[in-house]
XYZ file of C-alpha atoms in Angstrom:
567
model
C 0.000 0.000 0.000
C 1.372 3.491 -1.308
C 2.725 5.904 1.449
C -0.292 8.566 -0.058
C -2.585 6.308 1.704
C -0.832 6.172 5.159
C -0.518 9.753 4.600
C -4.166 10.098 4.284
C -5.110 8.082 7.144
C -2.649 10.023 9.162
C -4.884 13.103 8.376
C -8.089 11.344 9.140
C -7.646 10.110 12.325
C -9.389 12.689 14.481
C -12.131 12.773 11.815
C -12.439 8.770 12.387
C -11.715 9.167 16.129
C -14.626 11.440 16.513
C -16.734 9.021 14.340
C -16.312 6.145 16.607
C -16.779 8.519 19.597
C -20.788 9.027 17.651
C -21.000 5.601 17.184
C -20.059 4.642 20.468
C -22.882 7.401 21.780
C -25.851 5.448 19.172
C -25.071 2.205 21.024
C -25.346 3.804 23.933
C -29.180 3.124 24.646
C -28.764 -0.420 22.910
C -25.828 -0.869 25.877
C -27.769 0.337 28.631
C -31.029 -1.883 27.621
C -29.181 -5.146 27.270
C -27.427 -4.886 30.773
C -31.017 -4.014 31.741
C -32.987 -6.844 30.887
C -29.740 -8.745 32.256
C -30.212 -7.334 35.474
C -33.686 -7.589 35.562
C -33.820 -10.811 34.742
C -31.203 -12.073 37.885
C -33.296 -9.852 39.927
C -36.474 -12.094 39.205
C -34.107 -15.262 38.936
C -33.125 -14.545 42.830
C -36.669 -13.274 44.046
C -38.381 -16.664 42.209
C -35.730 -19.285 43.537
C -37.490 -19.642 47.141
C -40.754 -20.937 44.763
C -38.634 -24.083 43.583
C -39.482 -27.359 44.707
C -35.445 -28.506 44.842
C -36.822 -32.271 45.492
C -38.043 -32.218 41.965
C -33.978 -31.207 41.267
C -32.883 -34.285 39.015
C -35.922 -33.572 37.232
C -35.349 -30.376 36.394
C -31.673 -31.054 35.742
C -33.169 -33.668 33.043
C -35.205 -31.094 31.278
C -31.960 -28.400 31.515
C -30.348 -31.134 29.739
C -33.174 -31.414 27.070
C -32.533 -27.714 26.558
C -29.018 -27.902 26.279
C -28.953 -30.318 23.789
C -31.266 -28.040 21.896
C -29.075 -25.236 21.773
C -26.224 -27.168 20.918
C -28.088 -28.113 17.836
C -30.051 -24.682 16.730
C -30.344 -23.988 13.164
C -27.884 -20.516 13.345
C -28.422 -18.226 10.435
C -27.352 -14.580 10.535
C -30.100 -13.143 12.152
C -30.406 -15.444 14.939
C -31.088 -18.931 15.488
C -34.116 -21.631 15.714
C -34.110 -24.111 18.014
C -36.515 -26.870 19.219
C -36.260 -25.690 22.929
C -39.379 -23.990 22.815
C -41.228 -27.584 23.025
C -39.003 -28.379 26.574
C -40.173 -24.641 27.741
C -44.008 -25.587 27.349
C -43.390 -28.735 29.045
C -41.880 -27.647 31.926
C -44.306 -24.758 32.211
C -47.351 -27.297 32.188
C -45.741 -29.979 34.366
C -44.329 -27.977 37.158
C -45.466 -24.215 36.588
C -43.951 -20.419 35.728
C -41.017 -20.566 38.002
C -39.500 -23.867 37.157
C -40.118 -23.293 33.411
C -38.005 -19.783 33.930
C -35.170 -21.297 35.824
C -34.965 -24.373 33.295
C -34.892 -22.191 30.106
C -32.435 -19.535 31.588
C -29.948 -22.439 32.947
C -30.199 -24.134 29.211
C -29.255 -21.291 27.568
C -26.219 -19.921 29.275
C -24.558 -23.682 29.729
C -25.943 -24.727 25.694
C -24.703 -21.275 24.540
C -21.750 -20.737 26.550
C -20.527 -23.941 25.929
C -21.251 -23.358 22.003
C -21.535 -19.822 22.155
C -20.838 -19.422 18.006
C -18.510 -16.193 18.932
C -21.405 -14.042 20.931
C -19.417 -12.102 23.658
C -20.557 -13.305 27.177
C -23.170 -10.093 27.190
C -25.130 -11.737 24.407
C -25.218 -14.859 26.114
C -26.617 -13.426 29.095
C -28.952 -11.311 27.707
C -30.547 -14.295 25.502
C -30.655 -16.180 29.082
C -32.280 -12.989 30.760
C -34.850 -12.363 28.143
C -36.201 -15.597 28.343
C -36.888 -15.325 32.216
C -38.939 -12.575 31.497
C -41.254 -14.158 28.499
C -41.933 -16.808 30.402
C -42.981 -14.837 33.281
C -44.730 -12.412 31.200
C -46.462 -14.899 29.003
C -47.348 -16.465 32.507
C -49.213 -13.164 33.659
C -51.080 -13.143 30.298
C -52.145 -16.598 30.847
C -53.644 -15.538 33.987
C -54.823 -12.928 33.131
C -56.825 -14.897 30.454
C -58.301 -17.288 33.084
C -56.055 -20.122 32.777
C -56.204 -22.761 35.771
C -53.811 -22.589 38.417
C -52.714 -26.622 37.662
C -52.725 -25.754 33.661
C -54.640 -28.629 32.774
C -55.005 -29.941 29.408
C -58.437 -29.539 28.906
C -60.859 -27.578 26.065
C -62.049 -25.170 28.566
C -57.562 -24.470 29.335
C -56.966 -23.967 25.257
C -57.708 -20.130 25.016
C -55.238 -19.218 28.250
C -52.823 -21.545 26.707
C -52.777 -19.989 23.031
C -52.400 -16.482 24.656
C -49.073 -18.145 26.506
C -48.053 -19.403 23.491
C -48.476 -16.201 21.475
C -47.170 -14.023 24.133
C -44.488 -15.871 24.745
C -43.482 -15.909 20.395
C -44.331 -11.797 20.527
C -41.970 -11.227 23.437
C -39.418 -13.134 22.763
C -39.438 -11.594 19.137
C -39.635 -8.164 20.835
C -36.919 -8.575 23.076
C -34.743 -9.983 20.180
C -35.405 -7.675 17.903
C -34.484 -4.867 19.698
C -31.020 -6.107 21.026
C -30.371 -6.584 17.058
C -31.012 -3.726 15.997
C -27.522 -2.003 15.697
C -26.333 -5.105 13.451
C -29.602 -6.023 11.811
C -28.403 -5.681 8.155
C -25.370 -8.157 8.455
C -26.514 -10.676 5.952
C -28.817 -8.431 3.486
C -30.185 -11.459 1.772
C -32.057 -12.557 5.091
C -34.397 -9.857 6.565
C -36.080 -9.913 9.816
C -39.546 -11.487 8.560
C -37.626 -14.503 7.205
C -36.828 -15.027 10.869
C -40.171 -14.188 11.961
C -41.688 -16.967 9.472
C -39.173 -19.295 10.085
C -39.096 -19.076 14.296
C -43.215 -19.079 13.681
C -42.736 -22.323 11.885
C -40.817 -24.400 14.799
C -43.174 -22.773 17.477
C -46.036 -24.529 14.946
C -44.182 -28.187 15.423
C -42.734 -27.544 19.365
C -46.060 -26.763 20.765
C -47.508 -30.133 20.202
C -44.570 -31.575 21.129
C -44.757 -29.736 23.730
C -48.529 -30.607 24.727
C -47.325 -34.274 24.089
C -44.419 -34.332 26.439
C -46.497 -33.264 29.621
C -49.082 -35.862 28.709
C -46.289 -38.279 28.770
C -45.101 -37.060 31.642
C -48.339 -37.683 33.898
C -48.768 -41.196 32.689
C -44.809 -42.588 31.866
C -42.934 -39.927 34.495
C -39.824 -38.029 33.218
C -38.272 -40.170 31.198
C -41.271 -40.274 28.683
C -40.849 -36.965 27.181
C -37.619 -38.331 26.024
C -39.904 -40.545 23.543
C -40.888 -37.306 21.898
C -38.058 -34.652 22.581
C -35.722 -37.299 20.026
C -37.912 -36.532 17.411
C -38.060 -32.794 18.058
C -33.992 -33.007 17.694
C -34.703 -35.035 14.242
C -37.053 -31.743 13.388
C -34.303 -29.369 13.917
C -32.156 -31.198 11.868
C -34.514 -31.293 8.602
C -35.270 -27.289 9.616
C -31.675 -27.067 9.233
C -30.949 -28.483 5.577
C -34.462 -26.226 4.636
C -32.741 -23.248 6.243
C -29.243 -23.642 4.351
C -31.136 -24.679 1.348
C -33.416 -20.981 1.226
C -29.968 -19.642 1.718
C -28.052 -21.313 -1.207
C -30.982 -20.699 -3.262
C -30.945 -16.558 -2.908
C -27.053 -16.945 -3.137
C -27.765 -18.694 -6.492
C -30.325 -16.253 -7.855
C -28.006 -13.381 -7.094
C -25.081 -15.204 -8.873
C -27.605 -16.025 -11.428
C -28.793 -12.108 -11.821
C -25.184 -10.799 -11.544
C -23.990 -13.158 -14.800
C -27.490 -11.254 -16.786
C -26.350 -8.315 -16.133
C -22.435 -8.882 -17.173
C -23.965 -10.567 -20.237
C -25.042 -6.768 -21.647
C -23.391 -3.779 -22.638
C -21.193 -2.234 -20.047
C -18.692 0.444 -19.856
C -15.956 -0.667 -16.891
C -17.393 1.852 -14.247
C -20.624 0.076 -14.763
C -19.290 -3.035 -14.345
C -17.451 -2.340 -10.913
C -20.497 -0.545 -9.685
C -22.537 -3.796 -10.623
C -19.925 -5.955 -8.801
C -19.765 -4.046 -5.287
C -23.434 -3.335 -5.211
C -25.002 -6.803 -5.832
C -21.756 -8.527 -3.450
C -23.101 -5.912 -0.726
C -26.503 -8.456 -1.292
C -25.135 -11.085 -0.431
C -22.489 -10.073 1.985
C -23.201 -6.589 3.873
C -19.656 -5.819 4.646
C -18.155 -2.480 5.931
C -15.829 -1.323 2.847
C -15.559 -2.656 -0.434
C -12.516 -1.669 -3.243
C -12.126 -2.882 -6.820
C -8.154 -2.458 -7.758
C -7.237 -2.575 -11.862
C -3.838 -3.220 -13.384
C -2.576 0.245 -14.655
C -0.185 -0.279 -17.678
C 0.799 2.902 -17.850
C 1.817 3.385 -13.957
C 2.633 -0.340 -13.534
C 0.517 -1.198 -10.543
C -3.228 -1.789 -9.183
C -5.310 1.347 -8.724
C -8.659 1.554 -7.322
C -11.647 2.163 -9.751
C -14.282 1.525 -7.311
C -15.175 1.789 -3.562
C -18.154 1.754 -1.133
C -18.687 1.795 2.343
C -17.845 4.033 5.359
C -13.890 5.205 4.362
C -14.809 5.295 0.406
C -13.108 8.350 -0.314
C -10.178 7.990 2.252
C -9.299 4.224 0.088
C -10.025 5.601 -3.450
C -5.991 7.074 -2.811
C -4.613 3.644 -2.141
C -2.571 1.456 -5.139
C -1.148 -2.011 -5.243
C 2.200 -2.800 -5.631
C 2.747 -6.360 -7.502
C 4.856 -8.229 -4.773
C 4.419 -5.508 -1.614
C 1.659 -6.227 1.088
C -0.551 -8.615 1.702
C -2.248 -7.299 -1.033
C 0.706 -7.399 -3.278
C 1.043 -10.876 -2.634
C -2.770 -11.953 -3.825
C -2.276 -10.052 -6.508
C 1.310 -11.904 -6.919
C -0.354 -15.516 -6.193
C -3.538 -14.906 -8.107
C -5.485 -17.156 -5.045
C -7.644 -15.659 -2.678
C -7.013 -14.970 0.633
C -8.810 -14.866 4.264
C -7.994 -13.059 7.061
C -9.925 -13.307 10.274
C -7.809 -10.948 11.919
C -5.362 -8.404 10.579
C -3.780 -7.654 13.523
C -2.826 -11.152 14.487
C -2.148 -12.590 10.749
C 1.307 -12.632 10.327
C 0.330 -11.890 6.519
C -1.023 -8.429 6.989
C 1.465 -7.894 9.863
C 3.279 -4.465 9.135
C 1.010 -3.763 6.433
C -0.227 -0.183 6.487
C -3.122 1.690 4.899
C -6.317 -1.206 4.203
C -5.466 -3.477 6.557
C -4.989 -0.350 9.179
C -8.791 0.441 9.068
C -10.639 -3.144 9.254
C -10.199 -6.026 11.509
C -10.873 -9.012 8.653
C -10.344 -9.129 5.091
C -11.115 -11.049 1.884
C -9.102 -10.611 -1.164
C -10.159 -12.106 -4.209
C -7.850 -11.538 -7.424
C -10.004 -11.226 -10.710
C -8.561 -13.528 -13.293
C -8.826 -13.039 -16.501
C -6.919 -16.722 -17.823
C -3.485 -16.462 -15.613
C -3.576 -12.960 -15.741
C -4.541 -10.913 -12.583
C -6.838 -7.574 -14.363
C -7.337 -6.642 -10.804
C -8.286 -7.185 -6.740
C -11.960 -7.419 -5.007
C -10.916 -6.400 -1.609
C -13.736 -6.644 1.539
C -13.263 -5.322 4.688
C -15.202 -5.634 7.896
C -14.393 -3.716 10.918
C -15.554 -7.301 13.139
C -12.717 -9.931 13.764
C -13.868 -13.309 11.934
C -16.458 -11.588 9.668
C -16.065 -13.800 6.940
C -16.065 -17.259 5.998
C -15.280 -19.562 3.388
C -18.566 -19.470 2.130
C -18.086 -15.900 0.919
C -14.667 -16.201 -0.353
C -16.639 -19.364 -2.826
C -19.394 -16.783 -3.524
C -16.908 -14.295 -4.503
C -15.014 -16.268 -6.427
C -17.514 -17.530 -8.719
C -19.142 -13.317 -8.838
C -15.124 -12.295 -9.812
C -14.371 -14.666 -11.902
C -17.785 -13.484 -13.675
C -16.946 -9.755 -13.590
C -13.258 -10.451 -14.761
C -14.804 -12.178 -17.951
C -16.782 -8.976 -18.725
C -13.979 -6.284 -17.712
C -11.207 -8.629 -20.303
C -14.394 -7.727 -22.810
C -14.307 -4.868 -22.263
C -10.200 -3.776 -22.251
C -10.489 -6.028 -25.294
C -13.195 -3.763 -26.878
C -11.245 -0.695 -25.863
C -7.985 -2.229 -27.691
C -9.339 -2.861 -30.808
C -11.185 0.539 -30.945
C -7.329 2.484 -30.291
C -6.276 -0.293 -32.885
C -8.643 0.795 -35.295
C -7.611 5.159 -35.321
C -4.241 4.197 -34.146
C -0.916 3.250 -35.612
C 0.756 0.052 -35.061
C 4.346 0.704 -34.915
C 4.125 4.642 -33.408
C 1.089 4.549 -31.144
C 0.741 7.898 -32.739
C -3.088 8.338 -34.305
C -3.575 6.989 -37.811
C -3.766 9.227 -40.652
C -7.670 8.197 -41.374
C -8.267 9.240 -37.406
C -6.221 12.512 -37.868
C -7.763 13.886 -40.870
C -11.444 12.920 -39.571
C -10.623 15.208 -36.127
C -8.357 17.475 -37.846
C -11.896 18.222 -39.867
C -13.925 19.303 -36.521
C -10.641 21.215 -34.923
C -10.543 23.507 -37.751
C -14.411 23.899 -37.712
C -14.409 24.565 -34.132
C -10.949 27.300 -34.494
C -13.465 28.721 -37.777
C -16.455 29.449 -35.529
C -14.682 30.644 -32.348
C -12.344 32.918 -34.469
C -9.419 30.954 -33.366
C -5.675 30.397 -34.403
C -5.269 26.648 -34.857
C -1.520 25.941 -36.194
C -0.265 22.471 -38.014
C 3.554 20.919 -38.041
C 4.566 18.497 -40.291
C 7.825 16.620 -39.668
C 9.968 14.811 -41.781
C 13.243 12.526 -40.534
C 15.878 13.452 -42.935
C 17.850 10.577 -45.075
C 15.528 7.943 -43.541
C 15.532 5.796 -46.591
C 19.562 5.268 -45.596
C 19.041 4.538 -42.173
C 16.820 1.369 -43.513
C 19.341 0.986 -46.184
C 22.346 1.039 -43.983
C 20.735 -0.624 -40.384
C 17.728 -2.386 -41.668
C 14.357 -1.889 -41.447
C 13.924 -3.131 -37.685
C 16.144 -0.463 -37.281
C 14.336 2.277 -38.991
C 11.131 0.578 -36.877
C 13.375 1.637 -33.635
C 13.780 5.248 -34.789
C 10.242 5.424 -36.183
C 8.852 4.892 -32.506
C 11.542 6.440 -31.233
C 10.696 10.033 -32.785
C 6.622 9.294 -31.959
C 8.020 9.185 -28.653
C 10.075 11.720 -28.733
C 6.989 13.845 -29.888
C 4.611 12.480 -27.391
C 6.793 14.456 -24.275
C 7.145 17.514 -26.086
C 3.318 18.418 -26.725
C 0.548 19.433 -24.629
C -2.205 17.493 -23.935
C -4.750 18.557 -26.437
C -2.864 18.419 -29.500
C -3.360 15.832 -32.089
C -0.703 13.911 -33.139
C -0.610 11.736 -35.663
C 1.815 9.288 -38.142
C 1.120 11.108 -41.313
C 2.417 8.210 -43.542
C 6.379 6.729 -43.769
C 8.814 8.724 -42.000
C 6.233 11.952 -41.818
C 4.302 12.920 -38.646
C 1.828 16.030 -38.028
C 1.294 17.783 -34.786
C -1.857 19.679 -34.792
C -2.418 22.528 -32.131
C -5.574 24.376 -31.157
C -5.308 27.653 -30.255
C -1.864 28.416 -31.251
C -0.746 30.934 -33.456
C 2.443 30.457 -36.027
C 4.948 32.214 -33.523
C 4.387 29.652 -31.007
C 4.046 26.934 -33.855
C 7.451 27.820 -34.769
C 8.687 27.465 -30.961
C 7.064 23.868 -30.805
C 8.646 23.137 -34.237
C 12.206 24.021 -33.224
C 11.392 22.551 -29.808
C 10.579 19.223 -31.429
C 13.621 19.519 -33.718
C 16.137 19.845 -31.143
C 14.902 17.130 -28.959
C 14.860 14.911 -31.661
C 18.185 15.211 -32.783
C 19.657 14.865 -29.327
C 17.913 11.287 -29.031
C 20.241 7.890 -29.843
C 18.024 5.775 -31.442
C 18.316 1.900 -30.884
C 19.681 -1.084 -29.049
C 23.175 -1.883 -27.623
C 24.253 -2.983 -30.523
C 23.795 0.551 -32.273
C 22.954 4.148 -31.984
C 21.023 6.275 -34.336
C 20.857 10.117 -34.716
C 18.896 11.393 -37.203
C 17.371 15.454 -37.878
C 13.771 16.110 -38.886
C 12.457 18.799 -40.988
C 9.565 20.907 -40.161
C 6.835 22.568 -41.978
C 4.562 25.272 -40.050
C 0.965 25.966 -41.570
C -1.241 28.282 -39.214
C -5.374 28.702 -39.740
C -6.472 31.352 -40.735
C -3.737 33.522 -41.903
C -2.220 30.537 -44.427
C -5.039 28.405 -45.283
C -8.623 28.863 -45.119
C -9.501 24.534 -45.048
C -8.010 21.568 -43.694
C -6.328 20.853 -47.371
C -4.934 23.465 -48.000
C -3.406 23.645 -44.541
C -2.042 20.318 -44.900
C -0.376 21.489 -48.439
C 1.056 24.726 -46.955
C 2.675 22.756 -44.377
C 4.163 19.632 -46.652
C 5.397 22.819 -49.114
C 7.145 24.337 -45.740
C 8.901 20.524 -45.157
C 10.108 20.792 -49.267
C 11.762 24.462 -48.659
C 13.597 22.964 -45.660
């Protein structure tokens, strides 16, 4: 990464500094609400624990391990997780009442999650454990509220207090989630919160019966018959599961699927980039995202692309070939994972990218063994990403780099097309066509527009006496010559053989003639060639100026191929 960047970030830090200070001020209230329903929910964990019957312990115990096991099993996706447990939670409410049920489902959750806690800080953990002391409690007060019998009977004239527990319990639980989430709810943008609402809705719809079932087993077998139906429960989770992944894969696929359409038409490269960060952000919502392209001309990557939080602050960076981790994935042509750059010895030193996030994913974009460029990600989270999105952006690069070698390709043979093969100068087709609008455009602004004509003196013996490889050599040589000594908007062009024309807007003869001599000197101080021999040759030059010696683009040319003939 280029020194300009570390420069940069050098000059942004109190900006950034005062940025996380705002952020850390927005999570405030997010903060202060999770270590509130924690504390609540210890409060009410201590006040309830004279109400347990402790000689109904190994019971209990039994039905923590039910829960457990439930957790340790939970269908995770990015918003959350689904888990069977729901069906133990009824249970235990209808065998042995509001208290036990609390105590049960808050002692499964912080040993099944702590033990497998998936990477949630300890916080989380508690919180989820918390939270569910509370539904229960408040989905018990609802169920009294609604009549329900003090023994909660499974009877008809029971159901009604029973389907408010059951609802209360799904709202609040939903409620309490939901809100905790809320400063990280778009990590996965393919999966929204009503997927998780429909799909939690669907294994309350299979746990409540097995729910119902397992306290019916319970008064006639004893404890050990509601393992007859919590086994099948498990065998649920794992079907839910596969269905889960499956919905997943699918809206991976159909944005793969959409992303290859769209790379199929007509883009220009900015298009394409745009395309590429925009529909990976679907897919994978990560902080910052930079597209790097192999620069001929400066011999490195540069960005063409970014989006995210620190945009403008990467658009500065380039790519060495060889330097940095990125250097080195640009150098390997494989992608590359790292969960944390300040502990991977790879990105170790690095400065600039790997400076402002705490994972990365680099993905080169092949185009056959060629590297056209770098997909960089960057997440501000330790262990952000996973395989699974360095396979999903390798298949959406490797698309992308098919269209951007189209389009490079496209762009080639246009230049090929108005330019010349040998010089890189413009063609004389090209020249003549804008040669045609310059003059219209110096005619109708009442502007000087001047034209030189060079000519290499005795080139026919140069060929004759070194070859014509040789002449080749000096050929380029003078087109480059001539490409350092003109400005920017001037046109110039291989006229034909060993004759080139330099036309100048806005220039009148006086400082045509300065440009002419300009370009004669520096040729003739050149040494054409290789090691094995140096060529000096002089050119001639012929100055026409618009409109004081021609009033077209003919005669102009003329004028200036008569002033080559007098020299």
């Amino acid at each position: 990464m280029s020194m300009m960047c570390a420069a940069r970030i050098d000059r942004m830090k109190d900006k950034k500094q005062v940025k996380t200070v705002l952020r850390k001020v927005r999570r405030l209230p997010f903060i202060i609400y999770t270590w509130l329903v924690i504390g609540l929910g210890v409060w009410l964990l201590c006040y309830t624990f004279p109400l347990l019957d402790l000689d109904l312990g190994r019971e209990f115990l039994i039905m923590v391990g039910f829960g457990v096991l439930a957790e340790w099993l939970a269908v995770v996706f990015p918003q959350g997780q689904l888990t069977g447990g729901f069906a133990v939670i009824l249970s235990t409410y209808l065998i042995y009442g509001p208290v036990p049920a609390a105590w049960v489902n808050a002692l499964a959750t912080l040993l099944g999650q702590g033990v497998a806690n998936r990477g949630n800080p300890l916080r989380t953990t508690l919180f989820n454990a918390a939270q569910y002391v509370l539904v229960v409690l408040g989905a018990n007060f609802t169920y009294v509220l609604a009549g329900g019998a003090s023994d909660r009977s499974l009877n008809w004239g029971n159901g009604w207090p029973l389907v408010m527990f059951v609802i209360l319990y799904y709202l609040l639980n939903q409620l309490f989630v939901y809100i905790h989430t809320l400063p990280v709810r778009d990590g996965y943008p393919l999966l929204r919160w009503p997927d998780a609402l429909h799909w939690d809705g669907i294994t309350y719809l299979l746990a409540v019966p097995m729910g119902l079932l397992m306290a019916l087993l319970y008064r006639y077998i004893g404890i050990y018959g509601t393992l007859l139906l919590f086994i099948p429960m498990l065998a649920v989770q794992f079907v839910l599961r596969f269905y889960v992944h499956l919905v997943l894969a699918n809206r991976e696929l159909r944005v793969l699927y959409e992303v290859a359409g769209r790379l199929g038409g007509s883009l220009n490269l900015k298009e394409i980039f745009d395309l590429l960060l925009r529909e990976t952000r679907r897919v994978i919502n990560f902080c910052n995202g930079v597209i790097y392209l192999w620069s001929e001309e400066k011999q490195c990557y540069l960005v063409e692309a970014a989006l995210g939080t620190h945009a403008e602050l990467l658009r500065g960076s380039v790519v060495q070939r060889g330097e940095g981790f990125l250097g080195q994935v640009a150098g390997s042509g494989e992608s590359h994972l790292v969960d944390d750059t300040r502990e991977d010895e790879r990105t170790a030193g690095d400065i600039g990218l790997t400076q402002l996030h705490r994972s990365l994913v680099a993905v080169p974009l092949m185009a056959e063994t060629e590297v056209l460029g770098l997909l960089v990600l960057g997440d501000k989270h330790t262990g952000f990403f996973e395989e699974k999105h360095v396979r999903v952006l390798t298949i959406i690069g490797g698309q992308a780099s098919v269209a951007i070698a189209n389009v490079q390709l496209g762009r080639q043979l246009d230049r090929a097309v108005i330019t010349d093969g040998l010089t890189g100068l413009y063609n004389y087709r090209y020249f003549y066509h804008r040669a045609l609008g310059e003059l219209e455009r110096a005619r109708r602004f009442d502007e000087h527009i001047s034209l030189v004509m060079l000519d290499i003196d005795d080139f026919k013996q140069v060929n004759k006496r070194y070859g014509h490889m040789a002449g080749d050599t000096v050929l380029a040589g003078v087109a480059g010559v001539m490409r350092e000594q003109i400005r920017g908007c001037d046109l110039a062009a291989r006229y034909g053989g060993d004759e080139f024309a330099v036309l100048m807007p806005q220039t009148g003869p006086n400082e045509a003639k300065h440009v002419a001599d300009r370009l004669r000197w520096a040729v003739r101080e050149c040494l054409f060639g290789t090691d094995d021999y140096r060529i000096q040759v002089r050119v001639a030059a012929g100055i026409a100026t618009f409109p004081e010696d021609a009033a077209d683009l003919d005669a102009l040319l003329n004028t200036a191929i008569k002033g080559l003939e007098g020299e």
